[in-house]
Short mmCIF file of C-alpha atoms and ligand atoms in Angstrom, two decimals:
data_model
loop_
_atom_site.label_atom_id
_atom_site.label_comp_id
_atom_site.label_asym_id
_atom_site.label_seq_id
_atom_site.Cartn_x
_atom_site.Cartn_y
_atom_site.Cartn_z
CA MET R 1 29.80 -150.84 127.13
CA THR R 2 29.36 -154.77 127.01
CA ASN R 3 31.44 -156.94 124.86
CA TRP R 4 31.45 -160.71 124.31
CA ASN R 5 33.15 -162.64 121.85
CA THR R 6 31.09 -165.59 120.62
CA PHE R 7 31.16 -168.54 118.37
CA TYR R 8 29.33 -166.38 115.85
CA GLY R 9 31.51 -163.07 116.01
CA PRO R 10 31.46 -160.14 118.55
CA VAL R 11 28.67 -158.58 120.16
CA ILE R 12 29.17 -155.31 121.75
CA GLU R 13 26.35 -153.54 123.52
CA GLY R 14 25.85 -149.64 124.92
CA GLN R 15 25.57 -146.08 124.39
CA PHE R 16 29.25 -145.79 122.79
CA CYS R 17 29.08 -148.96 120.71
CA LEU R 18 28.31 -147.15 117.29
CA GLU R 19 31.72 -145.31 118.14
CA PHE R 20 33.29 -148.48 118.58
CA LEU R 21 31.94 -149.33 115.48
CA ASP R 22 33.37 -146.29 113.96
CA GLU R 23 36.72 -147.11 115.35
CA TRP R 24 36.29 -150.56 113.40
CA LEU R 25 35.66 -149.05 110.30
CA LYS R 26 38.50 -146.55 110.42
CA THR R 27 40.89 -149.33 110.64
CA ASN R 28 38.77 -151.86 108.18
CA ARG R 29 36.90 -149.72 105.64
CA LYS R 30 39.71 -149.57 103.26
CA ASN R 31 39.34 -153.66 102.52
CA TYR R 32 35.75 -152.99 101.42
CA THR R 33 35.10 -152.08 97.92
CA ARG R 34 31.28 -151.31 98.90
CA ILE R 35 29.04 -151.19 102.14
CA ILE R 36 25.70 -151.74 101.31
CA VAL R 37 23.40 -150.85 104.13
CA LEU R 38 19.98 -152.97 104.14
CA THR R 39 16.99 -151.41 105.75
CA ASP R 40 13.18 -151.67 105.99
CA SER R 41 11.60 -148.21 105.46
CA ASN R 42 10.57 -147.38 108.76
CA VAL R 43 14.23 -147.81 110.04
CA ASN R 44 15.29 -145.45 107.29
CA GLU R 45 13.12 -142.69 108.25
CA LYS R 46 13.55 -143.37 112.05
CA CYS R 47 17.50 -144.68 112.67
CA LEU R 48 19.02 -144.34 109.70
CA PRO R 49 20.10 -140.72 109.65
CA MET R 50 21.44 -141.11 113.03
CA PHE R 51 23.06 -143.96 112.51
CA LEU R 52 25.37 -142.83 109.22
CA GLY R 53 25.68 -139.76 111.47
CA GLU R 54 27.67 -141.56 113.98
CA LEU R 55 29.69 -143.16 111.47
CA LYS R 56 32.31 -140.56 110.43
CA ASN R 57 34.37 -143.28 108.74
CA ILE R 58 31.61 -145.31 106.67
CA GLY R 59 32.76 -143.23 103.48
CA GLU R 60 30.46 -144.03 100.69
CA THR R 61 27.25 -146.27 101.10
CA ALA R 62 24.49 -147.41 99.14
CA ILE R 63 21.33 -148.10 101.09
CA ILE R 64 18.77 -150.78 99.98
CA GLU R 65 15.54 -150.58 101.32
CA ILE R 66 12.70 -153.13 101.52
CA GLU R 67 8.92 -153.14 103.14
CA PRO R 68 8.79 -153.66 107.19
CA GLY R 69 7.26 -156.45 108.18
CA GLU R 70 7.23 -160.31 108.20
CA ALA R 71 6.06 -160.80 104.58
CA SER R 72 9.66 -159.42 103.10
CA LYS R 73 11.23 -162.78 104.73
CA SER R 74 10.77 -164.57 101.64
CA PHE R 75 12.75 -166.14 98.81
CA GLU R 76 11.18 -163.50 96.38
CA ILE R 77 12.79 -160.94 98.45
CA VAL R 78 16.01 -162.49 98.91
CA SER R 79 16.19 -163.27 95.23
CA GLN R 80 15.40 -159.16 94.32
CA LEU R 81 18.26 -158.49 97.35
CA ASN R 82 20.79 -160.71 95.30
CA LEU R 83 20.17 -158.61 92.46
CA ALA R 84 20.26 -155.24 94.14
CA LEU R 85 23.85 -155.94 95.37
CA LEU R 86 24.42 -156.49 91.95
CA GLU R 87 23.40 -153.45 90.71
CA ASN R 88 25.07 -151.58 93.39
CA ASN R 89 28.28 -153.29 92.69
CA ALA R 90 28.39 -155.12 95.72
CA ASP R 91 31.48 -158.08 94.79
CA ARG R 92 33.12 -160.31 97.02
CA LYS R 93 34.87 -157.69 98.68
CA SER R 94 31.91 -155.96 99.76
CA LEU R 95 30.18 -155.27 103.36
CA LEU R 96 26.62 -155.83 104.09
CA ILE R 97 25.16 -153.86 107.17
CA SER R 98 21.58 -154.78 108.69
CA LEU R 99 20.01 -152.07 110.02
CA GLY R 100 16.59 -152.98 111.34
CA GLY R 101 14.55 -155.38 113.54
CA GLY R 102 14.66 -159.30 113.59
CA VAL R 103 13.22 -159.51 109.64
CA ILE R 104 16.43 -157.50 108.73
CA SER R 105 18.99 -159.66 110.61
CA ASP R 106 17.37 -162.54 109.33
CA ILE R 107 17.53 -161.79 105.81
CA GLY R 108 20.44 -159.72 105.94
CA GLY R 109 22.40 -162.65 107.56
CA PHE R 110 20.47 -165.16 104.88
CA LEU R 111 21.54 -162.54 101.95
CA SER R 112 25.21 -162.20 103.30
CA SER R 113 25.61 -165.64 103.28
CA ILE R 114 24.52 -166.37 99.87
CA TYR R 115 25.40 -163.95 97.89
CA MET R 116 28.17 -164.74 95.94
CA ARG R 117 28.85 -167.65 98.19
CA GLY R 118 29.24 -165.41 101.27
CA ILE R 119 30.28 -161.74 102.06
CA ASP R 120 31.07 -159.82 105.37
CA HIS R 121 28.24 -158.88 107.47
CA ILE R 122 27.34 -156.67 110.07
CA ILE R 123 24.16 -156.41 112.42
CA VAL R 124 22.88 -153.13 113.76
CA PRO R 125 19.58 -154.19 115.22
CA THR R 126 17.43 -151.51 116.13
CA SER R 127 14.14 -153.41 117.68
CA LEU R 128 13.75 -154.49 121.33
CA LEU R 129 13.35 -158.43 120.17
CA SER R 130 16.23 -157.99 117.74
CA MET R 131 18.63 -156.49 120.24
CA ILE R 132 17.93 -159.38 122.66
CA ASP R 133 17.92 -162.20 120.64
CA ALA R 134 17.19 -162.60 116.86
CA SER R 135 20.64 -160.65 116.30
CA ILE R 136 22.42 -162.86 118.57
CA GLY R 137 23.13 -166.70 118.06
CA GLY R 138 24.16 -166.78 113.91
CA LYS R 139 20.92 -168.21 113.02
CA ASN R 140 18.90 -166.78 110.04
CA GLY R 141 16.13 -167.69 107.76
CA VAL R 142 13.21 -166.53 105.37
CA ASN R 143 9.84 -168.12 105.54
CA ILE R 144 8.04 -170.41 102.68
CA GLN R 145 4.30 -169.84 102.33
CA SER R 146 3.24 -169.84 105.85
CA TYR R 147 6.19 -172.06 107.11
CA LYS R 148 8.21 -169.96 109.47
CA ASN R 149 11.89 -169.92 109.01
CA LEU R 150 11.84 -173.07 106.48
CA SER R 151 15.10 -172.15 104.85
CA GLY R 152 18.12 -170.52 106.53
CA THR R 153 21.69 -170.73 107.28
CA PHE R 154 23.94 -170.49 110.62
CA SER R 155 26.37 -167.32 109.88
CA SER R 156 28.74 -165.45 111.67
CA SER R 157 29.19 -161.69 111.47
CA LYS R 158 31.94 -159.25 111.95
CA GLY R 159 29.94 -157.80 114.67
CA VAL R 160 26.69 -157.30 116.19
CA PHE R 161 26.52 -153.63 117.60
CA ILE R 162 23.75 -152.90 120.22
CA TYR R 163 22.70 -149.21 120.42
CA PRO R 164 19.75 -149.25 122.85
CA ASN R 165 19.20 -145.32 121.86
CA PHE R 166 17.46 -146.77 118.70
CA LEU R 167 14.65 -148.25 120.82
CA LYS R 168 13.24 -144.47 121.35
CA SER R 169 11.68 -144.40 117.97
CA MET R 170 9.85 -147.59 118.27
CA ASN R 171 5.89 -147.91 118.86
CA GLN R 172 4.72 -149.10 122.10
CA LYS R 173 3.06 -152.12 120.40
CA ASP R 174 6.23 -153.43 118.82
CA LEU R 175 8.48 -152.59 121.87
CA ILE R 176 6.04 -154.53 124.02
CA SER R 177 6.27 -157.46 121.59
CA GLY R 178 10.21 -157.62 122.08
CA PHE R 179 9.58 -157.85 126.12
CA SER R 180 8.19 -161.31 125.65
CA GLU R 181 11.80 -162.85 124.48
CA ILE R 182 13.26 -161.02 127.31
CA ILE R 183 10.61 -162.75 129.68
CA LYS R 184 11.67 -166.24 128.12
CA HIS R 185 15.21 -165.40 128.92
CA ALA R 186 14.50 -164.74 132.45
CA MET R 187 12.50 -167.64 132.96
CA LEU R 188 15.96 -169.52 131.62
CA SER R 189 18.22 -167.33 133.90
CA SER R 190 18.17 -166.04 137.01
CA GLU R 191 15.80 -164.93 139.80
CA SER R 192 17.08 -161.47 139.46
CA LEU R 193 16.25 -160.68 135.79
CA TRP R 194 12.90 -162.70 136.52
CA LYS R 195 11.88 -160.28 139.28
CA ASP R 196 13.13 -156.90 137.40
CA CYS R 197 10.77 -158.41 134.40
CA ILE R 198 7.65 -158.73 136.77
CA ASN R 199 8.67 -155.23 138.75
CA CYS R 200 8.86 -153.25 135.31
CA SER R 201 5.97 -150.66 135.34
CA SER R 202 6.85 -149.11 132.08
CA SER R 203 8.19 -150.23 128.55
CA SER R 204 11.12 -147.45 128.92
CA GLU R 205 12.57 -149.70 131.80
CA PHE R 206 13.07 -152.60 129.03
CA MET R 207 16.03 -150.89 127.88
CA ASN R 208 17.93 -151.80 131.27
CA LEU R 209 16.94 -155.34 131.16
CA ILE R 210 19.00 -155.73 127.53
CA PRO R 211 22.68 -156.42 128.62
CA ARG R 212 21.43 -159.26 131.11
CA ALA R 213 19.17 -160.38 128.29
CA VAL R 214 21.60 -160.54 125.70
CA LYS R 215 24.09 -162.64 128.17
CA VAL R 216 21.39 -165.51 128.51
CA LYS R 217 21.13 -165.50 124.94
CA ILE R 218 24.82 -165.73 124.14
CA GLU R 219 25.44 -168.55 127.31
CA ILE R 220 22.85 -170.78 125.81
CA VAL R 221 23.98 -170.58 122.19
CA GLU R 222 27.36 -170.80 123.21
CA LYS R 223 26.96 -174.43 124.73
CA ASP R 224 25.42 -175.37 121.78
CA ASN R 225 26.06 -173.63 118.68
CA LYS R 226 24.40 -175.47 116.21
CA GLU R 227 21.58 -176.77 117.84
CA ARG R 228 22.75 -180.45 118.07
CA GLY R 229 22.26 -180.96 121.68
CA ASN R 230 19.22 -179.67 123.91
CA HIS R 231 20.83 -176.80 125.38
CA ARG R 232 19.53 -174.41 122.24
CA PHE R 233 16.82 -175.96 122.25
CA SER R 234 15.25 -174.58 125.71
CA LEU R 235 15.25 -171.13 123.55
CA ASN R 236 12.18 -172.77 122.01
CA MET R 237 10.20 -172.22 125.06
CA GLY R 238 7.02 -170.88 124.10
CA HIS R 239 7.83 -171.33 120.45
CA THR R 240 5.85 -174.35 119.80
CA ILE R 241 2.61 -172.53 119.97
CA ALA R 242 3.80 -169.52 118.95
CA HIS R 243 4.69 -170.88 115.38
CA ALA R 244 1.35 -172.43 115.19
CA ILE R 245 -0.24 -169.36 115.77
CA GLU R 246 2.08 -167.60 113.31
CA TYR R 247 1.23 -170.36 110.64
CA PHE R 248 -2.46 -169.69 110.98
CA GLU R 249 -2.22 -165.81 111.25
CA ASN R 250 0.03 -166.32 107.74
CA ASN R 251 2.57 -164.70 109.69
CA ASN R 252 0.65 -161.52 109.89
CA ILE R 253 1.05 -161.35 113.81
CA SER R 254 3.91 -159.90 115.37
CA HIS R 255 6.61 -162.67 116.23
CA GLY R 256 6.74 -161.41 119.85
CA ASP R 257 3.11 -161.08 120.41
CA ALA R 258 2.86 -164.95 119.28
CA VAL R 259 5.66 -166.06 121.71
CA ALA R 260 3.72 -164.14 124.26
CA ALA R 261 0.66 -166.32 124.01
CA GLY R 262 3.04 -169.35 123.63
CA LEU R 263 4.76 -169.08 126.65
CA TRP R 264 1.22 -168.51 128.45
CA ILE R 265 0.00 -171.61 127.20
CA GLU R 266 3.13 -173.58 126.86
CA SER R 267 3.53 -172.59 130.94
CA GLU R 268 0.05 -174.47 131.26
CA ILE R 269 1.45 -177.21 129.62
CA ALA R 270 4.22 -177.54 131.99
CA PHE R 271 2.58 -177.49 134.80
CA GLY R 272 -0.07 -180.28 133.65
CA GLU R 273 3.04 -182.44 133.07
CA GLY R 274 4.24 -182.04 136.77
CA LEU R 275 6.95 -180.12 135.61
CA ILE R 276 6.34 -176.80 137.76
CA ASP R 277 4.67 -175.38 140.27
CA ARG R 278 1.24 -173.57 140.22
CA GLU R 279 2.52 -170.12 141.90
CA SER R 280 5.55 -170.05 139.19
CA VAL R 281 2.86 -170.23 136.55
CA ASP R 282 0.61 -167.96 137.82
CA THR R 283 3.37 -165.41 138.19
CA LEU R 284 3.89 -165.78 134.60
CA GLN R 285 0.58 -165.60 133.38
CA ARG R 286 -0.31 -162.39 135.27
CA LEU R 287 3.13 -161.01 133.87
CA ILE R 288 1.96 -161.88 130.36
CA ASP R 289 -2.00 -160.79 130.96
CA LYS R 290 -0.49 -157.31 132.58
CA TRP R 291 1.29 -156.53 129.08
CA TRP R 292 -0.69 -158.09 126.20
CA PRO R 293 -4.64 -158.90 125.85
CA ARG R 294 -5.50 -162.49 125.00
CA LEU R 295 -5.05 -163.23 121.36
CA ASP R 296 -8.36 -165.02 119.52
CA LEU R 297 -7.43 -168.50 118.86
CA LYS R 298 -11.00 -170.16 118.04
CA ASN R 299 -9.82 -170.19 114.59
CA ILE R 300 -6.51 -171.38 115.41
CA ASP R 301 -5.96 -175.13 114.98
CA VAL R 302 -2.65 -175.33 117.20
CA LEU R 303 -2.14 -179.21 116.41
CA GLU R 304 -2.42 -178.54 112.73
CA GLY R 305 -0.17 -175.58 113.12
CA MET R 306 2.29 -177.91 114.92
CA ILE R 307 2.48 -180.62 112.42
CA ALA R 308 2.83 -177.88 109.75
CA ASP R 309 5.99 -176.37 111.80
CA LYS R 310 9.34 -177.53 110.87
CA LYS R 311 10.07 -178.11 114.64
CA LYS R 312 7.80 -180.83 114.56
CA SER R 313 10.03 -183.69 114.93
CA SER R 314 10.23 -185.61 111.44
CA PHE R 315 10.64 -188.83 113.23
CA SER R 316 7.75 -189.34 115.50
CA LYS R 317 4.49 -188.34 115.53
CA ASP R 318 4.62 -186.66 119.08
CA PHE R 319 4.31 -183.06 119.77
CA TYR R 320 7.16 -181.87 121.35
CA PHE R 321 8.12 -179.05 123.63
CA SER R 322 10.58 -177.54 125.37
CA LEU R 323 8.72 -176.58 128.82
CA TRP R 324 9.84 -174.73 131.60
CA SER R 325 10.83 -176.57 134.89
CA GLY R 326 11.53 -173.14 137.04
CA VAL R 327 13.16 -169.95 136.85
CA GLY R 328 16.63 -170.72 136.05
CA LYS R 329 16.19 -174.45 135.97
CA GLY R 330 16.55 -174.42 132.24
CA ALA R 331 13.76 -176.13 129.57
CA VAL R 332 12.67 -180.21 129.36
CA LEU R 333 12.40 -181.64 125.83
CA ILE R 334 9.18 -183.65 126.17
CA SER R 335 6.36 -185.32 124.03
CA VAL R 336 2.65 -183.92 125.22
CA PRO R 337 -0.51 -185.84 124.66
CA GLU R 338 -3.01 -183.69 122.23
CA VAL R 339 -5.49 -183.70 125.01
CA LYS R 340 -3.24 -181.53 127.47
CA ILE R 341 -2.55 -179.55 124.73
CA HIS R 342 -6.27 -178.48 123.95
CA LYS R 343 -6.65 -178.13 127.73
CA ALA R 344 -4.03 -175.37 127.75
CA LYS R 345 -5.35 -173.58 125.20
CA LEU R 346 -9.10 -173.75 126.56
CA LEU R 347 -7.66 -172.12 129.65
CA TYR R 348 -6.03 -169.38 127.86
CA ALA R 349 -8.79 -168.92 125.60
CA GLN R 350 -11.42 -168.47 128.87
CA GLY R 351 -9.52 -165.21 129.11
N1 LIG Y 401 17.38 -165.53 113.88
C1 LIG Y 401 17.04 -165.73 115.13
O1 LIG Y 401 17.88 -166.30 115.90
C2 LIG Y 401 15.80 -164.69 115.50
C3 LIG Y 401 15.32 -165.16 116.81
C4 LIG Y 401 14.23 -164.59 117.32
C5 LIG Y 401 13.27 -164.19 116.16
N2 LIG Y 401 14.02 -164.03 114.96
C6 LIG Y 401 13.17 -163.28 113.99
O2 LIG Y 401 12.76 -161.83 114.28
C7 LIG Y 401 11.80 -161.60 113.77
C8 LIG Y 401 11.18 -160.44 114.39
O3 LIG Y 401 11.41 -159.21 114.90
P1 LIG Y 401 11.13 -157.81 115.39
O4 LIG Y 401 10.16 -158.25 116.25
O5 LIG Y 401 12.20 -157.23 115.46
O6 LIG Y 401 10.25 -157.66 113.50
P2 LIG Y 401 10.71 -156.50 112.79
O7 LIG Y 401 12.26 -156.52 112.11
O8 LIG Y 401 9.32 -156.53 111.76
O9 LIG Y 401 10.64 -155.03 113.22
C9 LIG Y 401 9.39 -155.05 113.70
C10 LIG Y 401 9.02 -153.61 113.39
O10 LIG Y 401 9.39 -152.52 114.18
C11 LIG Y 401 9.89 -151.75 113.25
N3 LIG Y 401 11.34 -151.08 113.69
C12 LIG Y 401 12.24 -151.78 114.10
N4 LIG Y 401 13.24 -150.83 114.82
C13 LIG Y 401 12.81 -149.52 114.82
C14 LIG Y 401 13.24 -148.40 115.63
N5 LIG Y 401 14.18 -148.12 116.00
N6 LIG Y 401 12.35 -147.28 115.41
C15 LIG Y 401 11.42 -147.50 114.88
N7 LIG Y 401 10.57 -148.71 114.37
C16 LIG Y 401 11.07 -149.78 114.34
C17 LIG Y 401 10.02 -152.00 111.71
O11 LIG Y 401 10.05 -151.69 110.57
C18 LIG Y 401 8.82 -153.23 112.15
O12 LIG Y 401 8.08 -152.54 111.45
C19 LIG Y 401 10.92 -162.64 113.20
O13 LIG Y 401 10.94 -163.19 111.89
C20 LIG Y 401 11.61 -163.74 113.90
O14 LIG Y 401 11.55 -164.64 113.48
C21 LIG Y 401 14.99 -164.80 114.60
#
């Protein structure tokens, strides 16, 4: 089991982490009037029985279930969830547990930070993407229309409990989707994680990469908790293009799949800017092509999507990217001319 103390609360990973959570409940359950578990219908069916079965000390709980998918990450749903908490007698001394993928941890983080001006929150991520990325770092948010994560807060949790066995019920597509964020973490961190990503031959091997991918995210977030400097911005690698794609797809594409395409295109831009060598870019693009079919982007105006995205810098007309400069070398924040963005998109489209 691996345990980190972070600015936004403890993060515990490993096959015994639910036992650890159960011990925590044994000590702390008495301090909470109600425990409410927020989940989606897939996770309710596939993970909730195992989750509750492992927690002998959880006592009486209320379960609130929402529809799976990005469409649930909205103010309307958050508004309904506030009322659902009230109907379940949640008060300021209640605890919300978010059990699910990144959609659930983003909604749960936001909900817990605003309901009655804030209640305690625990995150139990069940998708690969949420285990190594979304559940860590204190950010939450909801989409407004097609504007991704336009509204949200930074919030702490009482703990993030990462139990990799939950991944056994995930379908291949969703599992592979989360691998894109592991690749991104590897690009930012070390040769060893990078090589292990390249050598992965089956999605069952992704599980072995979780502790190192979590560590990368924690280390970057800890240097720049509130994203005021440039450290945390490096986590946006691949995301400028990904968010533009998500905007045009009206968020009907999985985040991880959009990030995979974003990493491919942005690595080409990084090469065009002279930040990285051809061999590294080819290696990355081969890795992405091994796991993802190319997306059809012909109806996607990346520039318009970028303008719409909140990460488009509001103080200038330039298009800013967080671009790769080599394994373990971090990212460079740079403005890129339109023509080079188009060229990279065209190379991707040539498939
Ligand atoms: N806050 C952050 O720092 C941060 C970082 C990265 C991504 N995100 C957000 O995370 C979201 C994407 O997360 P995601 O990919 O986990 O999406 P998701 O929550 O929609 O989960 C993907 C699918 O997998 C299902 N699922 C989850 N766990 C399962 C399990 N163990 N067994 C069976 N099915 C399971 C879900 O029901 C869903 O259908 C996006 O909204 C993105 O913006 C947030």
